[in-house]
mmCIF file of C-alpha atoms in Angstrom:
data_model
loop_
_atom_site.group_PDB
_atom_site.id
_atom_site.type_symbol
_atom_site.label_atom_id
_atom_site.label_comp_id
_atom_site.label_asym_id
_atom_site.label_seq_id
_atom_site.Cartn_x
_atom_site.Cartn_y
_atom_site.Cartn_z
ATOM 1 C CA MET A 700 0.400 -0.046 0.250
ATOM 2 C CA LYS A 701 1.589 3.239 -0.786
ATOM 3 C CA PRO A 702 1.892 5.688 1.630
ATOM 4 C CA ALA A 703 -0.783 8.769 3.062
ATOM 5 C CA GLY A 704 0.358 11.974 0.486
ATOM 6 C CA SER A 705 3.092 10.078 -2.105
ATOM 7 C CA SER A 706 0.667 10.502 -5.132
ATOM 8 C CA ARG A 707 2.041 13.405 -6.961
ATOM 9 C CA VAL A 708 -2.063 13.850 -8.347
ATOM 10 C CA GLY A 709 -4.788 13.944 -6.112
ATOM 11 C CA ALA A 710 -8.711 12.909 -7.040
ATOM 12 C CA GLY A 711 -8.819 16.654 -7.412
ATOM 13 C CA GLY A 712 -12.239 18.124 -7.039
ATOM 14 C CA ARG A 713 -14.354 20.801 -9.602
ATOM 15 C CA GLY A 714 -11.276 22.189 -11.558
ATOM 16 C CA GLY A 715 -8.577 22.005 -9.058
ATOM 17 C CA TRP A 716 -5.155 19.621 -7.524
ATOM 18 C CA LYS A 717 -5.388 18.155 -4.318
ATOM 19 C CA GLY A 718 -2.280 16.595 -4.889
ATOM 20 C CA GLY A 719 1.482 17.907 -5.451
ATOM 21 C CA SER A 720 0.434 18.244 -8.937
ATOM 22 C CA ASP A 721 3.600 20.266 -10.829
ATOM 23 C CA SER A 722 0.912 22.286 -12.902
ATOM 24 C CA GLY A 723 -0.011 25.829 -12.600
ATOM 25 C CA SER A 724 -2.023 27.738 -10.766
ATOM 26 C CA GLY A 725 -5.873 26.985 -11.020
ATOM 27 C CA THR A 726 -6.930 30.175 -9.285
ATOM 28 C CA LYS A 727 -10.041 32.004 -9.459
ATOM 29 C CA GLY A 728 -8.931 35.156 -11.597
ATOM 30 C CA GLY A 729 -5.452 35.098 -11.023
ATOM 31 C CA PHE A 730 -2.608 34.349 -13.044
ATOM 32 C CA GLY A 731 -1.777 31.095 -15.581
ATOM 33 C CA SER A 732 0.814 28.971 -16.100
ATOM 34 C CA ARG A 733 4.301 30.879 -16.127
ATOM 35 C CA THR A 734 3.541 32.277 -20.162
ATOM 36 C CA ARG A 735 2.525 35.610 -20.949
ATOM 37 C CA GLY A 736 -0.987 36.903 -20.614
ATOM 38 C CA PHE A 737 -4.026 35.249 -19.039
ATOM 39 C CA SER A 738 -4.678 31.214 -19.001
ATOM 40 C CA SER A 739 -8.005 29.512 -18.945
ATOM 41 C CA GLY A 740 -6.912 27.772 -15.647
ATOM 42 C CA GLY A 741 -10.251 26.522 -14.050
ATOM 43 C CA ARG A 742 -12.235 27.385 -11.551
ATOM 44 C CA GLY A 743 -9.834 25.156 -9.119
ATOM 45 C CA ARG A 744 -7.234 26.740 -5.635
ATOM 46 C CA GLY A 745 -4.804 24.297 -6.091
ATOM 47 C CA HIS A 746 -4.479 23.263 -2.471
ATOM 48 C CA GLY A 747 -0.867 21.875 -3.073
ATOM 49 C CA GLY A 748 0.562 18.884 -1.204
ATOM 50 C CA SER A 749 4.000 18.422 0.585
ATOM 51 C CA ASP A 750 5.042 17.444 -2.933
ATOM 52 C CA SER A 751 3.901 20.916 -4.669
ATOM 53 C CA ARG A 752 6.117 24.023 -5.970
ATOM 54 C CA ASP A 753 5.595 27.786 -5.276
ATOM 55 C CA ARG A 754 4.032 27.865 -8.387
ATOM 56 C CA GLY A 755 0.943 25.488 -7.471
ATOM 57 C CA GLY A 756 -0.243 27.253 -4.815
ATOM 58 C CA GLY A 757 2.198 26.810 -1.713
ATOM 59 C CA GLY A 758 -0.446 24.497 0.397
ATOM 60 C CA VAL A 759 -3.063 26.982 2.233
ATOM 61 C CA ARG A 760 -1.539 30.350 0.289
ATOM 62 C CA ARG A 761 -3.566 29.715 -2.432
ATOM 63 C CA GLY A 762 -0.359 30.738 -4.567
ATOM 64 C CA GLY A 763 0.147 34.578 -3.838
ATOM 65 C CA ALA A 764 2.875 34.908 -0.897
ATOM 66 C CA ALA A 765 4.222 31.705 -2.159
ATOM 67 C CA LYS A 766 4.825 33.315 -5.314
ATOM 68 C CA ASN A 767 5.752 36.492 -4.962
ATOM 69 C CA LYS A 768 8.555 34.933 -2.802
ATOM 70 C CA ASN A 769 9.785 32.826 -5.508
ATOM 71 C CA ARG A 770 9.601 35.591 -7.806
ATOM 72 C CA ARG A 771 11.802 37.776 -5.357
ATOM 73 C CA ARG A 772 14.019 35.104 -5.138
ATOM 74 C CA LYS A 773 14.492 34.852 -8.569
ATOM 75 C CA GLY A 774 14.914 38.643 -9.124
ATOM 76 C CA ILE A 775 12.495 38.996 -11.949
ATOM 77 C CA ALA A 776 11.609 42.775 -12.212
ATOM 78 C CA VAL A 777 8.341 43.788 -11.844
ATOM 79 C CA SER A 778 6.204 46.557 -12.897
ATOM 80 C CA VAL A 779 3.301 47.985 -13.188
ATOM 81 C CA GLU A 780 2.997 50.434 -17.209
ATOM 82 C CA PRO A 781 -0.303 52.182 -18.724
ATOM 83 C CA HIS A 782 -2.219 50.746 -21.042
ATOM 84 C CA ARG A 783 -3.563 53.133 -23.889
ATOM 85 C CA HIS A 784 -7.256 53.315 -22.086
ATOM 86 C CA GLU A 785 -6.870 55.555 -19.106
ATOM 87 C CA GLY A 786 -7.042 54.321 -15.972
ATOM 88 C CA VAL A 787 -6.293 50.756 -17.416
ATOM 89 C CA PHE A 788 -2.629 49.061 -16.442
ATOM 90 C CA ILE A 789 -0.776 46.593 -17.607
ATOM 91 C CA TYR A 790 1.130 44.284 -14.899
ATOM 92 C CA ARG A 791 4.610 42.898 -15.998
ATOM 93 C CA GLY A 792 5.823 40.247 -13.771
ATOM 94 C CA ALA A 793 6.170 36.395 -14.173
ATOM 95 C CA GLU A 794 3.305 36.662 -16.379
ATOM 96 C CA ASP A 795 1.595 39.783 -17.726
ATOM 97 C CA ALA A 796 -1.813 40.808 -16.207
ATOM 98 C CA LEU A 797 -4.177 43.019 -16.727
ATOM 99 C CA VAL A 798 -4.735 45.633 -13.918
ATOM 100 C CA THR A 799 -6.675 47.959 -12.436
ATOM 101 C CA LEU A 800 -5.198 50.715 -9.534
ATOM 102 C CA ASN A 801 -7.370 49.546 -6.118
ATOM 103 C CA MET A 802 -9.594 52.124 -4.748
ATOM 104 C CA VAL A 803 -9.674 50.237 -1.710
ATOM 105 C CA PRO A 804 -6.276 49.284 -0.805
ATOM 106 C CA GLY A 805 -6.153 45.676 1.093
ATOM 107 C CA ILE A 806 -10.056 44.128 -0.625
ATOM 108 C CA SER A 807 -10.620 42.075 -2.845
ATOM 109 C CA VAL A 808 -14.340 41.750 -4.595
ATOM 110 C CA TYR A 809 -14.668 38.875 -6.166
ATOM 111 C CA GLY A 810 -11.281 36.945 -4.561
ATOM 112 C CA GLU A 811 -9.488 38.473 -7.844
ATOM 113 C CA LYS A 812 -4.814 38.901 -7.123
ATOM 114 C CA ARG A 813 -3.640 41.704 -5.779
ATOM 115 C CA VAL A 814 -0.202 43.379 -6.575
ATOM 116 C CA THR A 815 1.443 45.891 -4.714
ATOM 117 C CA VAL A 816 4.046 48.436 -6.563
ATOM 118 C CA ILE A 817 6.426 51.100 -5.448
ATOM 119 C CA GLU A 818 6.503 53.783 -7.461
ATOM 120 C CA ASN A 819 8.420 56.648 -6.228
ATOM 121 C CA GLY A 820 8.533 55.786 -2.987
ATOM 122 C CA GLU A 821 4.776 55.192 -2.739
ATOM 123 C CA LYS A 822 3.268 51.686 -2.467
ATOM 124 C CA LEU A 823 0.591 51.270 -5.022
ATOM 125 C CA GLU A 824 -2.054 48.613 -5.164
ATOM 126 C CA TYR A 825 -3.414 46.563 -8.096
ATOM 127 C CA ARG A 826 -6.295 44.559 -8.568
ATOM 128 C CA THR A 827 -5.590 41.727 -11.875
ATOM 129 C CA TRP A 828 -8.885 42.131 -13.913
ATOM 130 C CA ASN A 829 -10.153 38.102 -15.302
ATOM 131 C CA PRO A 830 -11.123 38.931 -19.038
ATOM 132 C CA PHE A 831 -12.431 35.316 -18.029
ATOM 133 C CA ARG A 832 -15.231 36.909 -15.941
ATOM 134 C CA SER A 833 -15.138 40.346 -17.227
ATOM 135 C CA LYS A 834 -16.719 41.566 -21.025
ATOM 136 C CA LEU A 835 -15.043 44.473 -20.939
ATOM 137 C CA ALA A 836 -11.461 43.379 -19.782
ATOM 138 C CA ALA A 837 -12.255 40.776 -22.604
ATOM 139 C CA ALA A 838 -12.747 43.655 -24.926
ATOM 140 C CA ILE A 839 -9.503 45.010 -23.473
ATOM 141 C CA LEU A 840 -7.498 42.754 -24.426
ATOM 142 C CA GLY A 841 -9.188 41.646 -27.622
ATOM 143 C CA GLY A 842 -7.875 45.277 -29.200
ATOM 144 C CA VAL A 843 -11.384 47.107 -28.603
ATOM 145 C CA ASP A 844 -9.590 50.656 -30.130
ATOM 146 C CA HIS A 845 -12.257 52.886 -27.272
ATOM 147 C CA ILE A 846 -13.651 52.351 -24.302
ATOM 148 C CA HIS A 847 -14.725 55.816 -23.253
ATOM 149 C CA ILE A 848 -14.585 55.224 -19.639
ATOM 150 C CA LYS A 849 -12.159 56.871 -18.162
ATOM 151 C CA PRO A 850 -10.929 58.820 -14.914
ATOM 152 C CA LYS A 851 -13.943 61.186 -13.508
ATOM 153 C CA SER A 852 -16.014 59.443 -15.916
ATOM 154 C CA LYS A 853 -19.885 59.262 -15.133
ATOM 155 C CA VAL A 854 -21.590 55.892 -16.268
ATOM 156 C CA LEU A 855 -24.309 53.709 -16.302
ATOM 157 C CA TYR A 856 -24.089 49.967 -15.967
ATOM 158 C CA LEU A 857 -27.051 47.658 -16.761
ATOM 159 C CA GLY A 858 -26.911 44.565 -15.703
ATOM 160 C CA ALA A 859 -24.253 45.265 -12.894
ATOM 161 C CA ALA A 860 -24.809 41.311 -11.455
ATOM 162 C CA SER A 861 -22.236 40.853 -7.958
ATOM 163 C CA GLY A 862 -20.605 43.670 -9.173
ATOM 164 C CA THR A 863 -17.389 41.584 -10.610
ATOM 165 C CA THR A 864 -16.652 44.579 -13.721
ATOM 166 C CA VAL A 865 -18.156 46.990 -11.845
ATOM 167 C CA SER A 866 -15.870 47.302 -9.169
ATOM 168 C CA HIS A 867 -13.086 47.224 -12.155
ATOM 169 C CA VAL A 868 -15.292 50.803 -13.943
ATOM 170 C CA SER A 869 -14.736 51.716 -10.009
ATOM 171 C CA ASP A 870 -11.296 51.952 -9.922
ATOM 172 C CA ILE A 871 -11.119 53.021 -12.893
ATOM 173 C CA ILE A 872 -13.461 56.239 -12.703
ATOM 174 C CA GLY A 873 -11.694 57.081 -9.733
ATOM 175 C CA PRO A 874 -13.196 58.415 -6.639
ATOM 176 C CA ASP A 875 -14.156 62.049 -8.742
ATOM 177 C CA GLY A 876 -16.453 59.249 -11.472
ATOM 178 C CA LEU A 877 -19.861 58.126 -10.343
ATOM 179 C CA VAL A 878 -21.046 54.270 -11.586
ATOM 180 C CA TYR A 879 -24.873 54.041 -11.757
ATOM 181 C CA ALA A 880 -25.146 49.858 -11.545
ATOM 182 C CA VAL A 881 -28.653 48.491 -12.189
ATOM 183 C CA GLU A 882 -29.312 45.129 -11.350
ATOM 184 C CA PHE A 883 -32.982 43.591 -11.258
ATOM 185 C CA SER A 884 -31.805 40.079 -9.170
ATOM 186 C CA HIS A 885 -32.184 40.655 -5.295
ATOM 187 C CA ARG A 886 -30.027 37.813 -4.748
ATOM 188 C CA ALA A 887 -26.942 39.320 -6.979
ATOM 189 C CA GLY A 888 -28.268 42.825 -5.689
ATOM 190 C CA ARG A 889 -26.934 41.922 -2.299
ATOM 191 C CA ASP A 890 -23.551 41.612 -3.492
ATOM 192 C CA LEU A 891 -23.585 44.399 -5.562
ATOM 193 C CA VAL A 892 -24.837 46.119 -2.182
ATOM 194 C CA ASN A 893 -21.976 45.185 -0.060
ATOM 195 C CA VAL A 894 -19.387 46.218 -2.923
ATOM 196 C CA ALA A 895 -20.804 50.016 -2.875
ATOM 197 C CA LYS A 896 -20.133 49.562 1.167
ATOM 198 C CA LYS A 897 -16.518 49.977 0.370
ATOM 199 C CA ARG A 898 -16.941 52.056 -2.381
ATOM 200 C CA THR A 899 -18.239 55.297 -2.474
ATOM 201 C CA ASN A 900 -18.514 55.745 -6.388
ATOM 202 C CA ILE A 901 -20.540 52.983 -6.780
ATOM 203 C CA ILE A 902 -24.626 53.754 -6.186
ATOM 204 C CA PRO A 903 -26.711 50.098 -6.632
ATOM 205 C CA VAL A 904 -29.949 50.645 -8.150
ATOM 206 C CA LEU A 905 -32.144 47.451 -7.570
ATOM 207 C CA GLU A 906 -34.638 47.827 -10.579
ATOM 208 C CA ASP A 907 -35.489 46.205 -13.915
ATOM 209 C CA ALA A 908 -33.451 48.177 -16.594
ATOM 210 C CA ARG A 909 -36.934 47.729 -18.930
ATOM 211 C CA HIS A 910 -38.540 50.442 -16.823
ATOM 212 C CA PRO A 911 -35.679 53.124 -16.696
ATOM 213 C CA LEU A 912 -38.687 55.709 -15.661
ATOM 214 C CA LYS A 913 -39.366 54.031 -12.278
ATOM 215 C CA TYR A 914 -35.242 55.029 -11.094
ATOM 216 C CA ARG A 915 -35.171 58.060 -13.155
ATOM 217 C CA MET A 916 -34.816 60.502 -10.282
ATOM 218 C CA LEU A 917 -31.784 58.381 -8.653
ATOM 219 C CA ILE A 918 -29.865 58.847 -11.531
ATOM 220 C CA GLY A 919 -28.344 61.867 -13.602
ATOM 221 C CA MET A 920 -26.853 62.394 -16.327
ATOM 222 C CA VAL A 921 -24.230 60.203 -17.722
ATOM 223 C CA ASP A 922 -21.461 60.078 -20.544
ATOM 224 C CA VAL A 923 -21.212 56.389 -21.040
ATOM 225 C CA ILE A 924 -23.447 53.483 -21.081
ATOM 226 C CA PHE A 925 -21.784 49.841 -21.065
ATOM 227 C CA ALA A 926 -24.873 47.222 -20.932
ATOM 228 C CA ASP A 927 -24.400 43.390 -20.108
ATOM 229 C CA VAL A 928 -28.107 42.219 -19.909
ATOM 230 C CA ALA A 929 -27.880 39.248 -22.275
ATOM 231 C CA GLN A 930 -31.737 39.448 -23.483
ATOM 232 C CA PRO A 931 -33.326 39.458 -25.992
ATOM 233 C CA ASP A 932 -34.687 42.841 -26.203
ATOM 234 C CA GLN A 933 -30.998 44.081 -25.392
ATOM 235 C CA SER A 934 -30.934 46.904 -27.854
ATOM 236 C CA ARG A 935 -34.343 48.662 -26.759
ATOM 237 C CA ILE A 936 -32.828 47.974 -22.962
ATOM 238 C CA VAL A 937 -30.094 50.139 -23.926
ATOM 239 C CA ALA A 938 -31.933 52.951 -26.128
ATOM 240 C CA LEU A 939 -34.700 53.681 -23.181
ATOM 241 C CA ASN A 940 -31.760 53.928 -21.231
ATOM 242 C CA ALA A 941 -30.312 55.691 -23.719
ATOM 243 C CA HIS A 942 -32.996 58.197 -24.483
ATOM 244 C CA THR A 943 -33.603 58.993 -20.728
ATOM 245 C CA PHE A 944 -29.634 59.255 -19.314
ATOM 246 C CA LEU A 945 -27.362 59.929 -21.952
ATOM 247 C CA ARG A 946 -26.012 63.354 -22.990
ATOM 248 C CA ASN A 947 -25.911 64.191 -26.565
ATOM 249 C CA GLY A 948 -22.717 62.775 -28.299
ATOM 250 C CA GLY A 949 -22.378 60.225 -25.071
ATOM 251 C CA HIS A 950 -21.445 56.686 -25.930
ATOM 252 C CA PHE A 951 -22.437 53.314 -25.405
ATOM 253 C CA LEU A 952 -20.927 49.468 -24.918
ATOM 254 C CA ILE A 953 -23.212 46.404 -25.501
ATOM 255 C CA SER A 954 -22.246 43.323 -25.464
ATOM 256 C CA ILE A 955 -24.388 40.919 -27.344
ATOM 257 C CA LYS A 956 -24.694 37.051 -26.344
ATOM 258 C CA ALA A 957 -26.046 35.486 -29.953
ATOM 259 C CA ASN A 958 -27.886 32.923 -27.832
ATOM 260 C CA CYS A 959 -29.962 34.667 -25.709
ATOM 261 C CA ILE A 960 -31.864 36.576 -28.968
ATOM 262 C CA ASP A 961 -32.038 33.969 -31.215
ATOM 263 C CA SER A 962 -30.426 30.364 -30.776
ATOM 264 C CA THR A 963 -30.863 29.225 -34.180
ATOM 265 C CA ALA A 964 -29.491 31.746 -36.518
ATOM 266 C CA SER A 965 -25.669 32.152 -36.724
ATOM 267 C CA ALA A 966 -23.915 34.323 -34.473
ATOM 268 C CA GLU A 967 -22.747 36.821 -37.292
ATOM 269 C CA ALA A 968 -26.470 37.345 -38.792
ATOM 270 C CA VAL A 969 -27.600 37.889 -34.853
ATOM 271 C CA PHE A 970 -24.804 40.903 -34.737
ATOM 272 C CA ALA A 971 -25.768 42.236 -37.620
ATOM 273 C CA SER A 972 -29.365 42.504 -36.701
ATOM 274 C CA GLU A 973 -28.779 44.376 -33.242
ATOM 275 C CA VAL A 974 -26.826 46.544 -35.273
ATOM 276 C CA ARG A 975 -29.685 47.314 -37.474
ATOM 277 C CA LYS A 976 -32.104 48.131 -34.106
ATOM 278 C CA LEU A 977 -29.235 50.142 -32.864
ATOM 279 C CA GLN A 978 -28.917 52.425 -35.487
ATOM 280 C CA GLN A 979 -32.729 52.934 -35.806
ATOM 281 C CA GLU A 980 -32.452 54.371 -32.572
ATOM 282 C CA ASN A 981 -29.866 57.327 -33.006
ATOM 283 C CA LEU A 982 -27.364 55.045 -31.617
ATOM 284 C CA LYS A 983 -24.671 54.866 -34.122
ATOM 285 C CA PRO A 984 -21.935 51.938 -33.475
ATOM 286 C CA GLN A 985 -18.653 52.592 -34.917
ATOM 287 C CA GLU A 986 -17.022 49.628 -33.408
ATOM 288 C CA GLN A 987 -17.781 45.890 -33.399
ATOM 289 C CA LEU A 988 -16.154 43.105 -31.892
ATOM 290 C CA THR A 989 -16.081 39.391 -31.061
ATOM 291 C CA LEU A 990 -14.796 38.656 -27.355
ATOM 292 C CA GLU A 991 -13.295 35.462 -28.501
ATOM 293 C CA PRO A 992 -11.240 32.859 -27.124
ATOM 294 C CA TYR A 993 -12.711 34.451 -23.532
ATOM 295 C CA GLU A 994 -16.352 34.071 -24.518
ATOM 296 C CA ARG A 995 -18.615 31.778 -27.344
ATOM 297 C CA ASP A 996 -20.507 33.385 -29.308
ATOM 298 C CA HIS A 997 -20.354 36.926 -28.264
ATOM 299 C CA ALA A 998 -19.432 40.480 -29.130
ATOM 300 C CA VAL A 999 -19.436 44.273 -27.790
ATOM 301 C CA VAL A 1000 -20.757 47.062 -29.865
ATOM 302 C CA VAL A 1001 -19.040 50.446 -29.326
ATOM 303 C CA GLY A 1002 -20.544 53.973 -30.480
ATOM 304 C CA VAL A 1003 -22.457 57.383 -30.431
ATOM 305 C CA TYR A 1004 -25.717 58.204 -29.341
ATOM 306 C CA ARG A 1005 -26.952 61.421 -31.177
ATOM 307 C CA PRO A 1006 -23.440 62.484 -32.776
ATOM 308 C CA LEU A 1007 -22.634 66.461 -32.212
ATOM 309 C CA PRO A 1008 -22.255 68.285 -34.936
ATOM 310 C CA LYS A 1009 -18.449 68.196 -36.052
ATOM 311 C CA SER A 1010 -18.763 72.497 -35.486
ATOM 312 C CA SER A 1011 -19.347 71.775 -31.935
ATOM 313 C CA SER A 1012 -17.816 68.329 -31.051
ATOM 314 C CA LYS A 1013 -14.189 70.248 -29.898
#
């Protein structure tokens, strides 16, 4: 009989590893294997055994502290540089990652990794942004030209869920911006409210986005609308909210899930149909981007609402 714990790969739970596997980290929302960028990683947390190395999580440390120590021992240079989208950054270390400057240092929102970098003698904490859990992060890594969400922006976020992406939008816009987060599900809304308790620039609105007049007294005019509602009539939902809250010349980003609109048609046909619906509502699409390989049959459409005349759009 083999002694307990001698196996290099254990029984493993859902997407995780119980033994001392030499596999890369499987932490949720964290870094992947020692390659540039993200890996899908699975959802396991990698409770490494006696033979586990620092790469896999170092036992109960879940990969964070052990990996940072390993990185320092090997002398790997760690730095953060600004992304071309203002308020978004790229972490350069053992693996590259998309990050945002944590508005509430010391606190994670959904179990994401935090990294601390010393710049000009000041400690700055950043939160890693997983594109497999955020459509906006997937669009940024996919190469979208403009997200229009930047410091001091006022953003209306439709379909905020439990606040995963909303928290990163909160980081981007900073304390001088505002994000109105609309969510209809009360279960997800509880998590959203808990996130907003620590982030003063998030205003949670627990209402149905199909009826913007119900919350018109809570929301002022906004610069950007981001919609991730995954409903068959999502173009109509975006249009109703744009007519009510989006300033002329403001911008919108809509995440379209083809299967939610028409599961019998091809994804390309569904995207084209949604773009036509947006155009009929004074929403002028300017850019369309698929979210492969992070999301299947998804696209993000970016555009402008009631474009201002060129002479007055300075």
